[in-house]
Amino acid sequence: MNNQEYAKYVKEVTPAKSLWLNMLKAFVIGGIICTIAQFILNYLISMDFSKEDAAGILNIILIGFAVIFTGLGYYSKLGNFAGAGTLVPITGFANSIASATIEYKKEGYVFGVGCKIFTIAGPVILYGIVSSWFAGLIYYIVNYVI
Amino acid sequence: MNQTQIIGKASLSFNKPAYISNYASVVGQLEGQGPLGKLFDCVEKDPMFGGTTWEEAESFLQNQTLRTLFKKSSLKPTDIRYIFAGDLLGQLIASTFGIINYNMPFFGLYGACSTMGESLALASMTIAGGFADKTIAMASSHFASAEKTFRFPLGYGCQRKQCATWTVTGCGAVALDSKEGIAKITGITPGKMVDFGVKESDNMGACMAPAAADTILTHLTDFNLNANYYDKIITGDLGYVGQTILINLLKQNKIDISANHMDCGIEIFDNANQGTGSGGSGCGCSASTLCSMILKNIENKVWKRVLFVPTGALLNPISFNEGKSIPGIAHAVVIEEV
């Protein structure tokens, strides 16, 4: 058996999670998180906050809850069930930073938290900035050059 | 040394066996709730084992296992000529800080999850060769320290694949003696590294199964034995996926171990109720299963002889990120009743 044949054989005998079931779970849990967020946003707007202020306050609330749930150990369990449903919303971003902070705090505030806080979130920040720079470039070309 | 002890391609058949005089196992709570729960010497409820960091927790786990071993036997640390031990953490820090206070001459070993096989092989060779009268072989792993080393921070919410294994929080220590004991090690077949180019770190069963098949095949050829010579052929942590592959690979070589194969990773957890995926893994998986169910069954004459084959996947997070494949390794140790 060569490497390619073995890889093919391994694929045959390795069970995989159902893609459809996974997407359904992500849709339901992610949907619930976003519905709760929308509910809070609507409530804040009804309290006479401007749309921008309400969105800012909402983010603080969502991040706060995600960090608390991470600390209590619930978010990782929910994430194992929901997959992208908990990964994609801003709560997932908060979880990635909070979990790294908790894990590396024991290694000190400089070499632990300081160096490793963005271990997971780092790529999101870096490539988020890079892609928004490209989006800005396209926006500039479309609006001012053409 | 007597030349006749060297047999076949890679094996040793000891003229004078190394006796297992005593053994001890300490595990975490999840393992304690598993099917082997009652067989361990100690189930520790505190995942930190009294420490403040995961790394310290694992070294306290090793320390506690040694303490249990000395308490169960009449041995003192000063009786031990050499200790062979290892774990999964960088530069073996769990073993270092777990063993340091016992003042025993120490060989630190890394064989990934096969470390218990490696330590048993070397510790028994040392005795069979007349280089020591009493040695200890030990290995440990801790779920949280392994997750931190090889995957993500514990609190990070990501999905585990179905074929992924669950690192056992556990430690097993075996005391070996040149004169007497409850079981004996009569031969070994150290394994070579086998690489089929698998790069999936969450399918370690597939990485390790070819190595296990190679070692078992070499062992049976070297000793000129049939697979049914052993009551059980017990691999370390292949899990469900790896077990299927191992049995199939050996079948292609006209060897059928489907009736007497057992895997520590499958035995230690109950996936249906504990959600542990393909099975247990880590050095502590084979080490704690050996020092509970396996040696108890040999001591109580349920099994006459077993082939103990801990399996390891040789990766680290850097080699994985740099696109290297994950070679497997497996060491076989023959354990018989006295």
Tab-separated table of C-alpha atoms in Angstrom:
chain	number	residue	atom	x	y	z
A	1	MET	CA	0.000	0.000	0.000
A	2	ASN	CA	1.516	3.373	-0.936
A	3	ASN	CA	0.776	6.724	0.715
A	4	GLN	CA	-2.030	7.698	-1.702
A	5	GLU	CA	-3.750	4.336	-1.366
A	6	TYR	CA	-3.445	4.539	2.412
A	7	ALA	CA	-4.881	8.083	2.478
A	8	LYS	CA	-7.825	6.885	0.391
A	9	TYR	CA	-8.348	3.902	2.664
A	10	VAL	CA	-8.165	6.061	5.804
A	11	LYS	CA	-10.828	8.349	4.365
A	12	GLU	CA	-13.088	5.341	3.818
A	13	VAL	CA	-12.855	4.081	7.405
A	14	THR	CA	-12.861	7.463	9.182
A	15	PRO	CA	-16.328	8.567	10.266
A	16	ALA	CA	-17.158	12.190	9.569
A	17	LYS	CA	-19.791	14.444	11.073
A	18	SER	CA	-22.734	15.107	8.791
A	19	LEU	CA	-22.210	18.409	6.997
A	20	TRP	CA	-25.962	19.079	6.826
A	21	LEU	CA	-26.496	18.394	10.522
A	22	ASN	CA	-23.509	20.587	11.357
A	23	MET	CA	-24.887	23.423	9.241
A	24	LEU	CA	-28.293	23.050	10.862
A	25	LYS	CA	-26.789	23.260	14.363
A	26	ALA	CA	-24.717	26.298	13.354
A	27	PHE	CA	-27.790	27.957	11.833
A	28	VAL	CA	-29.974	27.375	14.895
A	29	ILE	CA	-27.447	28.360	17.605
A	30	GLY	CA	-25.934	31.205	15.558
A	31	GLY	CA	-29.474	32.324	14.742
A	32	ILE	CA	-30.469	32.312	18.408
A	33	ILE	CA	-27.415	34.425	19.345
A	34	CYS	CA	-28.222	36.928	16.575
A	35	THR	CA	-31.930	37.027	17.476
A	36	ILE	CA	-31.102	37.797	21.101
A	37	ALA	CA	-28.726	40.510	19.871
A	38	GLN	CA	-31.396	41.990	17.613
A	39	PHE	CA	-33.848	41.955	20.526
A	40	ILE	CA	-31.368	43.879	22.711
A	41	LEU	CA	-30.649	46.317	19.862
A	42	ASN	CA	-34.336	47.025	19.319
A	43	TYR	CA	-34.827	47.514	23.043
A	44	LEU	CA	-31.891	49.968	23.216
A	45	ILE	CA	-33.235	51.938	20.259
A	46	SER	CA	-36.649	52.069	21.916
A	47	MET	CA	-34.859	53.568	24.956
A	48	ASP	CA	-33.931	56.529	22.719
A	49	PHE	CA	-30.311	55.552	22.048
A	50	SER	CA	-29.060	56.489	18.603
A	51	LYS	CA	-28.463	53.561	16.218
A	52	GLU	CA	-24.665	53.926	16.524
A	53	ASP	CA	-24.717	54.148	20.327
A	54	ALA	CA	-27.102	51.195	20.568
A	55	ALA	CA	-24.811	49.087	18.355
A	56	GLY	CA	-21.823	49.966	20.538
A	57	ILE	CA	-23.625	49.103	23.756
A	58	LEU	CA	-24.898	45.869	22.203
A	59	ASN	CA	-21.343	44.805	21.310
A	60	ILE	CA	-20.205	45.458	24.875
A	61	ILE	CA	-23.081	43.339	26.218
A	62	LEU	CA	-22.424	40.452	23.809
A	63	ILE	CA	-18.676	40.477	24.428
A	64	GLY	CA	-19.258	40.685	28.183
A	65	PHE	CA	-21.526	37.651	28.201
A	66	ALA	CA	-19.207	35.672	25.900
A	67	VAL	CA	-16.261	36.356	28.226
A	68	ILE	CA	-18.250	35.379	31.325
A	69	PHE	CA	-19.478	32.169	29.675
A	70	THR	CA	-15.926	31.382	28.579
A	71	GLY	CA	-14.699	31.794	32.140
A	72	LEU	CA	-17.439	29.546	33.446
A	73	GLY	CA	-16.508	26.882	30.874
A	74	TYR	CA	-19.820	26.928	28.984
A	75	TYR	CA	-18.686	28.500	25.729
A	76	SER	CA	-16.322	25.670	24.748
A	77	LYS	CA	-19.111	23.131	25.272
A	78	LEU	CA	-21.546	25.194	23.227
A	79	GLY	CA	-18.862	25.707	20.562
A	80	ASN	CA	-18.262	21.952	20.269
A	81	PHE	CA	-21.964	21.557	19.532
A	82	ALA	CA	-22.646	24.612	17.387
A	83	GLY	CA	-19.396	24.970	15.390
A	84	ALA	CA	-19.576	28.038	13.166
A	85	GLY	CA	-22.761	29.086	14.963
A	86	THR	CA	-20.724	30.285	17.935
A	87	LEU	CA	-17.529	31.001	15.992
A	88	VAL	CA	-18.799	33.582	13.506
A	89	PRO	CA	-20.683	36.093	15.743
A	90	ILE	CA	-18.669	38.632	17.742
A	91	THR	CA	-19.096	36.341	20.757
A	92	GLY	CA	-16.735	33.861	19.051
A	93	PHE	CA	-14.086	36.553	18.704
A	94	ALA	CA	-14.488	37.467	22.378
A	95	ASN	CA	-14.220	33.782	23.305
A	96	SER	CA	-10.969	33.350	21.385
A	97	ILE	CA	-9.366	36.249	23.277
A	98	ALA	CA	-10.792	35.384	26.698
A	99	SER	CA	-9.829	31.705	26.469
A	100	ALA	CA	-6.253	32.587	25.505
A	101	THR	CA	-6.048	35.129	28.344
A	102	ILE	CA	-7.239	32.592	30.915
A	103	GLU	CA	-4.891	29.902	29.616
A	104	TYR	CA	-1.734	32.000	29.425
A	105	LYS	CA	-2.208	34.224	32.498
A	106	LYS	CA	-0.137	31.740	34.547
A	107	GLU	CA	2.850	32.473	32.321
A	108	GLY	CA	2.815	36.115	33.436
A	109	TYR	CA	1.273	39.376	32.242
A	110	VAL	CA	4.070	40.134	29.767
A	111	PHE	CA	5.197	36.830	28.266
A	112	GLY	CA	1.908	35.076	28.960
A	113	VAL	CA	-1.088	37.359	28.446
A	114	GLY	CA	0.864	40.060	26.589
A	115	CYS	CA	2.493	37.822	24.001
A	116	LYS	CA	-0.179	35.183	23.605
A	117	ILE	CA	-3.541	36.974	23.990
A	118	PHE	CA	-4.051	37.069	20.210
A	119	THR	CA	-2.839	33.506	19.569
A	120	ILE	CA	-6.178	32.612	18.003
A	121	ALA	CA	-7.657	36.036	17.270
A	122	GLY	CA	-4.441	37.371	15.687
A	123	PRO	CA	-5.097	36.045	12.174
A	124	VAL	CA	-8.633	37.482	12.268
A	125	ILE	CA	-7.311	40.924	13.195
A	126	LEU	CA	-4.428	40.875	10.710
A	127	TYR	CA	-6.359	39.596	7.708
A	128	GLY	CA	-9.406	41.659	8.691
A	129	ILE	CA	-7.280	44.818	8.449
A	130	VAL	CA	-5.601	43.668	5.213
A	131	SER	CA	-8.913	42.831	3.519
A	132	SER	CA	-10.542	46.088	4.696
A	133	TRP	CA	-7.566	47.963	3.188
A	134	PHE	CA	-8.248	46.235	-0.156
A	135	ALA	CA	-11.967	46.949	0.169
A	136	GLY	CA	-11.093	50.604	0.774
A	137	LEU	CA	-8.868	50.624	-2.312
A	138	ILE	CA	-11.692	49.212	-4.457
A	139	TYR	CA	-14.089	51.772	-2.961
A	140	TYR	CA	-11.645	54.578	-3.795
A	141	ILE	CA	-11.127	53.382	-7.387
A	142	VAL	CA	-14.854	52.950	-8.012
A	143	ASN	CA	-15.800	56.343	-6.531
A	144	TYR	CA	-12.939	58.669	-7.419
A	145	VAL	CA	-10.966	57.172	-10.290
A	146	ILE	CA	-13.504	55.692	-12.644
B	1	MET	CA	25.751	-10.238	27.737
B	2	ASN	CA	24.455	-13.492	26.331
B	3	GLN	CA	24.129	-13.392	22.540
B	4	THR	CA	21.141	-15.756	22.465
B	5	GLN	CA	18.914	-13.010	23.879
B	6	ILE	CA	18.982	-11.184	20.531
B	7	ILE	CA	16.430	-12.692	18.186
B	8	GLY	CA	15.018	-11.910	14.761
B	9	LYS	CA	15.170	-8.450	13.262
B	10	ALA	CA	14.544	-6.265	16.274
B	11	SER	CA	13.548	-8.345	19.301
B	12	LEU	CA	15.017	-9.460	22.588
B	13	SER	CA	14.015	-12.611	24.440
B	14	PHE	CA	15.279	-12.301	27.991
B	15	ASN	CA	17.093	-15.330	29.444
B	16	LYS	CA	16.284	-13.944	32.885
B	17	PRO	CA	12.973	-12.105	32.917
B	18	ALA	CA	12.364	-8.752	34.555
B	19	TYR	CA	9.679	-9.178	37.215
B	20	ILE	CA	6.938	-6.670	37.837
B	21	SER	CA	6.928	-6.373	41.618
B	22	ASN	CA	4.240	-3.727	41.927
B	23	TYR	CA	2.303	-1.087	40.016
B	24	ALA	CA	0.236	2.028	40.655
B	25	SER	CA	-2.179	4.191	38.732
B	26	VAL	CA	-3.673	7.613	39.392
B	27	VAL	CA	-6.266	9.162	37.062
B	28	GLY	CA	-8.585	12.143	36.758
B	29	GLN	CA	-12.310	12.239	37.362
B	30	LEU	CA	-13.506	11.506	33.815
B	31	GLU	CA	-11.331	8.365	33.700
B	32	GLY	CA	-12.633	7.440	37.162
B	33	GLN	CA	-16.186	7.605	35.831
B	34	GLY	CA	-15.243	5.410	32.869
B	35	PRO	CA	-15.510	1.616	32.539
B	36	LEU	CA	-12.177	1.009	34.340
B	37	GLY	CA	-12.946	3.491	37.149
B	38	LYS	CA	-12.903	0.986	40.026
B	39	LEU	CA	-9.593	-0.560	38.968
B	40	PHE	CA	-7.396	2.510	39.452
B	41	ASP	CA	-5.563	3.033	42.734
B	42	CYS	CA	-6.654	6.634	42.999
B	43	VAL	CA	-9.173	8.833	41.209
B	44	GLU	CA	-8.325	12.481	41.852
B	45	LYS	CA	-11.283	14.861	41.799
B	46	ASP	CA	-9.162	18.020	41.527
B	47	PRO	CA	-8.106	18.477	37.875
B	48	MET	CA	-5.194	20.633	39.114
B	49	PHE	CA	-3.924	17.833	41.432
B	50	GLY	CA	-3.211	20.504	44.027
B	51	GLY	CA	-1.090	22.572	41.635
B	52	THR	CA	-1.647	26.032	40.204
B	53	THR	CA	-0.897	25.406	36.496
B	54	TRP	CA	-1.711	22.512	34.141
B	55	GLU	CA	1.971	21.668	33.813
B	56	GLU	CA	2.348	21.574	37.573
B	57	ALA	CA	-0.837	19.496	37.773
B	58	GLU	CA	0.729	16.816	35.595
B	59	SER	CA	3.932	16.768	37.611
B	60	PHE	CA	1.886	16.450	40.816
B	61	LEU	CA	0.049	13.581	39.125
B	62	GLN	CA	3.372	11.787	38.515
B	63	ASN	CA	4.479	12.570	42.042
B	64	GLN	CA	1.246	11.168	43.467
B	65	THR	CA	1.593	8.002	41.371
B	66	LEU	CA	5.108	7.385	42.678
B	67	ARG	CA	3.911	8.028	46.230
B	68	THR	CA	1.126	5.481	45.704
B	69	LEU	CA	3.595	2.959	44.278
B	70	PHE	CA	5.944	3.285	47.251
B	71	LYS	CA	3.009	3.075	49.649
B	72	LYS	CA	1.660	-0.100	48.005
B	73	SER	CA	5.051	-1.815	47.990
B	74	SER	CA	7.775	-2.028	50.589
B	75	LEU	CA	10.062	-0.083	48.266
B	76	LYS	CA	11.837	3.154	49.105
B	77	PRO	CA	13.152	5.653	46.538
B	78	THR	CA	16.690	4.750	47.613
B	79	ASP	CA	16.089	1.116	46.522
B	80	ILE	CA	15.475	2.206	42.933
B	81	ARG	CA	18.520	2.049	40.714
B	82	TYR	CA	17.014	3.936	37.757
B	83	ILE	CA	13.670	5.421	36.790
B	84	PHE	CA	12.623	5.631	33.117
B	85	ALA	CA	9.795	8.087	32.591
B	86	GLY	CA	8.251	10.524	30.175
B	87	ASP	CA	5.256	12.658	29.277
B	88	LEU	CA	3.950	14.762	26.386
B	89	LEU	CA	4.998	18.237	27.469
B	90	GLY	CA	7.902	20.211	26.008
B	91	GLN	CA	11.276	18.971	27.276
B	92	LEU	CA	9.491	16.564	29.686
B	93	ILE	CA	8.762	19.169	32.354
B	94	ALA	CA	6.025	17.061	33.969
B	95	SER	CA	8.462	14.189	34.565
B	96	THR	CA	11.237	16.522	35.651
B	97	PHE	CA	9.250	18.233	38.389
B	98	GLY	CA	7.258	15.116	39.248
B	99	ILE	CA	10.328	13.003	39.975
B	100	ILE	CA	12.942	15.509	41.138
B	101	ASN	CA	12.244	15.247	44.867
B	102	TYR	CA	12.678	11.474	44.908
B	103	ASN	CA	16.400	11.707	44.126
B	104	MET	CA	16.427	8.719	41.787
B	105	PRO	CA	18.745	8.457	38.749
B	106	PHE	CA	16.455	9.413	35.887
B	107	PHE	CA	16.237	8.644	32.182
B	108	GLY	CA	13.761	11.031	30.513
B	109	LEU	CA	12.037	9.497	27.505
B	110	TYR	CA	9.890	10.829	24.707
B	111	GLY	CA	7.975	8.355	22.588
B	112	ALA	CA	4.788	10.406	22.298
B	113	CYS	CA	1.925	8.180	23.526
B	114	SER	CA	4.127	5.071	23.221
B	115	THR	CA	6.304	6.211	26.127
B	116	MET	CA	5.048	3.523	28.522
B	117	GLY	CA	6.241	0.875	26.039
B	118	GLU	CA	9.577	2.591	25.649
B	119	SER	CA	10.093	2.992	29.398
B	120	LEU	CA	9.047	-0.609	30.132
B	121	ALA	CA	11.316	-1.910	27.367
B	122	LEU	CA	14.358	-0.007	28.622
B	123	ALA	CA	13.663	-0.618	32.309
B	124	SER	CA	13.267	-4.371	31.717
B	125	MET	CA	16.346	-4.502	29.448
B	126	THR	CA	18.364	-2.856	32.195
B	127	ILE	CA	17.284	-5.553	34.633
B	128	ALA	CA	17.569	-8.466	32.208
B	129	GLY	CA	21.046	-7.283	31.254
B	130	GLY	CA	22.130	-7.256	34.872
B	131	PHE	CA	22.598	-3.500	35.041
B	132	ALA	CA	20.089	-2.932	37.834
B	133	ASP	CA	18.142	-4.890	40.426
B	134	LYS	CA	15.201	-2.519	40.772
B	135	THR	CA	13.878	-0.011	38.257
B	136	ILE	CA	10.686	1.960	37.662
B	137	ALA	CA	8.940	2.638	34.338
B	138	MET	CA	6.403	5.455	34.286
B	139	ALA	CA	4.467	7.688	31.878
B	140	SER	CA	1.766	10.309	32.224
B	141	SER	CA	-0.486	12.655	30.321
B	142	HIS	CA	-2.990	15.318	31.332
B	143	PHE	CA	-5.944	16.387	29.194
B	144	ALA	CA	-5.551	20.109	29.832
B	145	SER	CA	-1.766	20.339	29.494
B	146	ALA	CA	-1.942	18.305	26.269
B	147	GLU	CA	-4.744	20.488	24.855
B	148	LYS	CA	-2.669	23.564	25.656
B	149	THR	CA	0.440	22.072	24.047
B	150	PHE	CA	-1.105	20.532	20.943
B	151	ARG	CA	-4.457	22.259	20.292
B	152	PHE	CA	-6.165	25.356	21.674
B	153	PRO	CA	-6.733	27.004	25.070
B	154	LEU	CA	-9.252	24.935	27.048
B	155	GLY	CA	-12.001	27.565	26.984
B	156	TYR	CA	-11.915	28.024	23.198
B	157	GLY	CA	-15.184	26.991	21.569
B	158	CYS	CA	-14.306	24.839	18.570
B	159	GLN	CA	-15.548	21.522	17.282
B	160	ARG	CA	-13.802	18.198	17.812
B	161	LYS	CA	-13.820	15.783	14.916
B	162	GLN	CA	-15.494	12.429	15.403
B	163	CYS	CA	-12.207	10.615	14.764
B	164	ALA	CA	-10.338	12.739	17.341
B	165	THR	CA	-9.224	11.070	20.546
B	166	TRP	CA	-9.450	12.401	24.098
B	167	THR	CA	-6.192	12.769	26.051
B	168	VAL	CA	-6.345	10.737	29.246
B	169	THR	CA	-5.513	12.450	32.520
B	170	GLY	CA	-3.624	9.636	34.111
B	171	CYS	CA	-0.330	8.148	35.123
B	172	GLY	CA	0.907	4.601	35.555
B	173	ALA	CA	4.102	3.425	37.234
B	174	VAL	CA	5.534	-0.089	37.235
B	175	ALA	CA	8.227	-1.281	39.655
B	176	LEU	CA	10.533	-3.886	38.124
B	177	ASP	CA	12.650	-6.347	40.063
B	178	SER	CA	15.325	-8.855	39.109
B	179	LYS	CA	14.142	-11.546	41.552
B	180	GLU	CA	10.402	-11.789	42.063
B	181	GLY	CA	7.054	-10.254	41.285
B	182	ILE	CA	3.434	-10.713	40.285
B	183	ALA	CA	4.149	-10.809	36.558
B	184	LYS	CA	7.207	-10.935	34.343
B	185	ILE	CA	8.469	-9.298	31.194
B	186	THR	CA	10.098	-11.957	29.038
B	187	GLY	CA	10.784	-10.124	25.804
B	188	ILE	CA	10.432	-6.928	23.833
B	189	THR	CA	10.197	-5.736	20.247
B	190	PRO	CA	11.050	-2.041	19.985
B	191	GLY	CA	9.313	-0.570	16.969
B	192	LYS	CA	10.566	1.489	14.086
B	193	MET	CA	8.959	4.713	12.904
B	194	VAL	CA	6.420	4.171	10.150
B	195	ASP	CA	5.164	7.080	8.041
B	196	PHE	CA	2.343	6.825	5.544
B	197	GLY	CA	2.243	10.581	5.050
B	198	VAL	CA	-0.875	11.210	7.141
B	199	LYS	CA	-1.058	14.877	8.156
B	200	GLU	CA	-4.294	14.954	10.110
B	201	SER	CA	-3.394	15.516	13.744
B	202	ASP	CA	-6.952	14.802	14.814
B	203	ASN	CA	-6.896	11.345	13.269
B	204	MET	CA	-4.008	9.906	15.232
B	205	GLY	CA	-5.361	6.366	15.016
B	206	ALA	CA	-4.652	6.466	11.281
B	207	CYS	CA	-1.139	7.835	11.912
B	208	MET	CA	-0.247	5.103	14.407
B	209	ALA	CA	-2.007	1.970	13.113
B	210	PRO	CA	0.642	1.151	10.445
B	211	ALA	CA	3.386	1.381	13.097
B	212	ALA	CA	1.431	-0.931	15.408
B	213	ALA	CA	0.887	-3.383	12.550
B	214	ASP	CA	4.599	-3.296	11.703
B	215	THR	CA	5.700	-3.901	15.300
B	216	ILE	CA	3.207	-6.736	15.851
B	217	LEU	CA	4.229	-8.347	12.560
B	218	THR	CA	7.936	-8.017	13.391
B	219	HIS	CA	7.311	-9.425	16.860
B	220	LEU	CA	5.392	-12.473	15.650
B	221	THR	CA	8.001	-13.132	12.940
B	222	ASP	CA	10.975	-12.668	15.284
B	223	PHE	CA	9.516	-14.983	17.923
B	224	ASN	CA	7.975	-17.321	15.307
B	225	LEU	CA	4.532	-17.119	16.915
B	226	ASN	CA	0.901	-17.076	15.872
B	227	ALA	CA	-1.267	-14.173	16.979
B	228	ASN	CA	-3.416	-16.510	19.121
B	229	TYR	CA	-0.369	-17.332	21.274
B	230	TYR	CA	-1.360	-14.274	23.286
B	231	ASP	CA	-4.538	-14.019	25.333
B	232	LYS	CA	-4.636	-10.372	24.351
B	233	ILE	CA	-2.709	-8.109	22.024
B	234	ILE	CA	-3.239	-4.705	23.603
B	235	THR	CA	-2.428	-1.525	21.712
B	236	GLY	CA	-2.130	1.875	23.387
B	237	ASP	CA	-4.448	4.469	21.934
B	238	LEU	CA	-5.490	3.620	18.382
B	239	GLY	CA	-9.150	4.252	19.153
B	240	TYR	CA	-11.978	2.916	16.994
B	241	VAL	CA	-10.568	4.208	13.692
B	242	GLY	CA	-7.058	2.924	14.359
B	243	GLN	CA	-8.332	-0.461	15.529
B	244	THR	CA	-10.204	-0.985	12.259
B	245	ILE	CA	-7.105	-0.052	10.247
B	246	LEU	CA	-4.740	-2.221	12.338
B	247	ILE	CA	-6.898	-5.333	12.020
B	248	ASN	CA	-7.227	-4.777	8.259
B	249	LEU	CA	-3.516	-4.124	7.725
B	250	LEU	CA	-2.587	-7.319	9.571
B	251	LYS	CA	-5.226	-9.291	7.669
B	252	GLN	CA	-3.426	-8.306	4.456
B	253	ASN	CA	-0.395	-10.062	5.960
B	254	LYS	CA	-2.519	-13.133	6.774
B	255	ILE	CA	-2.600	-12.420	10.503
B	256	ASP	CA	-5.940	-12.252	12.258
B	257	ILE	CA	-5.987	-10.465	15.602
B	258	SER	CA	-9.670	-9.505	15.508
B	259	ALA	CA	-10.497	-12.028	18.252
B	260	ASN	CA	-7.837	-11.071	20.777
B	261	HIS	CA	-7.110	-7.429	20.013
B	262	MET	CA	-7.860	-4.832	22.638
B	263	ASP	CA	-7.081	-1.113	22.694
B	264	CYS	CA	-6.518	0.837	25.929
B	265	GLY	CA	-8.056	3.929	24.328
B	266	ILE	CA	-11.291	2.055	23.639
B	267	GLU	CA	-11.356	0.396	27.085
B	268	ILE	CA	-10.759	3.466	29.243
B	269	PHE	CA	-13.744	5.585	28.111
B	270	ASP	CA	-17.357	4.964	27.248
B	271	ASN	CA	-17.803	7.180	24.179
B	272	ALA	CA	-21.614	6.835	24.097
B	273	ASN	CA	-21.974	8.304	27.593
B	274	GLN	CA	-18.810	10.344	27.957
B	275	GLY	CA	-18.552	11.915	24.485
B	276	THR	CA	-14.837	11.160	24.211
B	277	GLY	CA	-14.773	10.564	20.432
B	278	SER	CA	-12.645	7.801	18.961
B	279	GLY	CA	-11.208	6.819	22.362
B	280	GLY	CA	-8.605	7.801	24.932
B	281	SER	CA	-5.066	8.811	24.018
B	282	GLY	CA	-1.874	10.122	25.581
B	283	CYS	CA	0.957	8.342	27.426
B	284	GLY	CA	-1.311	8.096	30.451
B	285	CYS	CA	-3.876	6.086	28.507
B	286	SER	CA	-1.787	2.938	28.033
B	287	ALA	CA	0.142	3.540	31.281
B	288	SER	CA	-2.908	3.768	33.533
B	289	THR	CA	-4.733	0.913	31.742
B	290	LEU	CA	-1.631	-1.287	32.146
B	291	CYS	CA	-1.375	-0.425	35.826
B	292	SER	CA	-5.009	-1.253	36.475
B	293	MET	CA	-6.918	-3.691	34.277
B	294	ILE	CA	-4.063	-5.388	32.424
B	295	LEU	CA	-1.736	-6.183	35.329
B	296	LYS	CA	-4.687	-7.056	37.597
B	297	ASN	CA	-5.900	-9.596	35.026
B	298	ILE	CA	-2.427	-11.127	34.797
B	299	GLU	CA	-1.985	-11.112	38.572
B	300	ASN	CA	-5.384	-12.795	38.994
B	301	LYS	CA	-4.531	-15.381	36.308
B	302	VAL	CA	-7.331	-14.262	33.994
B	303	TRP	CA	-4.737	-13.856	31.244
B	304	LYS	CA	-1.594	-15.953	30.915
B	305	ARG	CA	0.315	-13.674	28.589
B	306	VAL	CA	-0.336	-10.457	26.743
B	307	LEU	CA	1.509	-8.429	24.151
B	308	PHE	CA	1.400	-4.816	25.313
B	309	VAL	CA	1.929	-2.439	22.367
B	310	PRO	CA	1.696	1.276	23.281
B	311	THR	CA	1.454	3.446	20.189
B	312	GLY	CA	2.692	6.985	19.585
B	313	ALA	CA	2.123	9.709	16.989
B	314	LEU	CA	5.326	11.701	16.547
B	315	LEU	CA	4.238	15.285	15.982
B	316	ASN	CA	4.640	18.651	17.544
B	317	PRO	CA	2.633	21.795	16.791
B	318	ILE	CA	5.523	23.336	14.833
B	319	SER	CA	6.176	20.299	12.614
B	320	PHE	CA	2.442	20.128	12.001
B	321	ASN	CA	2.213	23.814	11.021
B	322	GLU	CA	5.236	23.395	8.778
B	323	GLY	CA	3.396	20.736	6.837
B	324	LYS	CA	5.290	17.670	8.057
B	325	SER	CA	3.542	14.323	8.166
B	326	ILE	CA	2.912	12.465	11.417
B	327	PRO	CA	4.981	9.267	11.706
B	328	GLY	CA	3.794	6.573	14.087
B	329	ILE	CA	5.742	4.334	16.441
B	330	ALA	CA	4.853	1.336	18.604
B	331	HIS	CA	6.851	-0.783	21.054
B	332	ALA	CA	5.844	-4.332	22.012
B	333	VAL	CA	6.423	-5.756	25.488
B	334	VAL	CA	5.646	-9.381	26.392
B	335	ILE	CA	4.044	-9.595	29.841
B	336	GLU	CA	3.406	-13.066	31.293
B	337	GLU	CA	2.068	-14.560	34.504
B	338	VAL	CA	4.550	-15.974	36.996
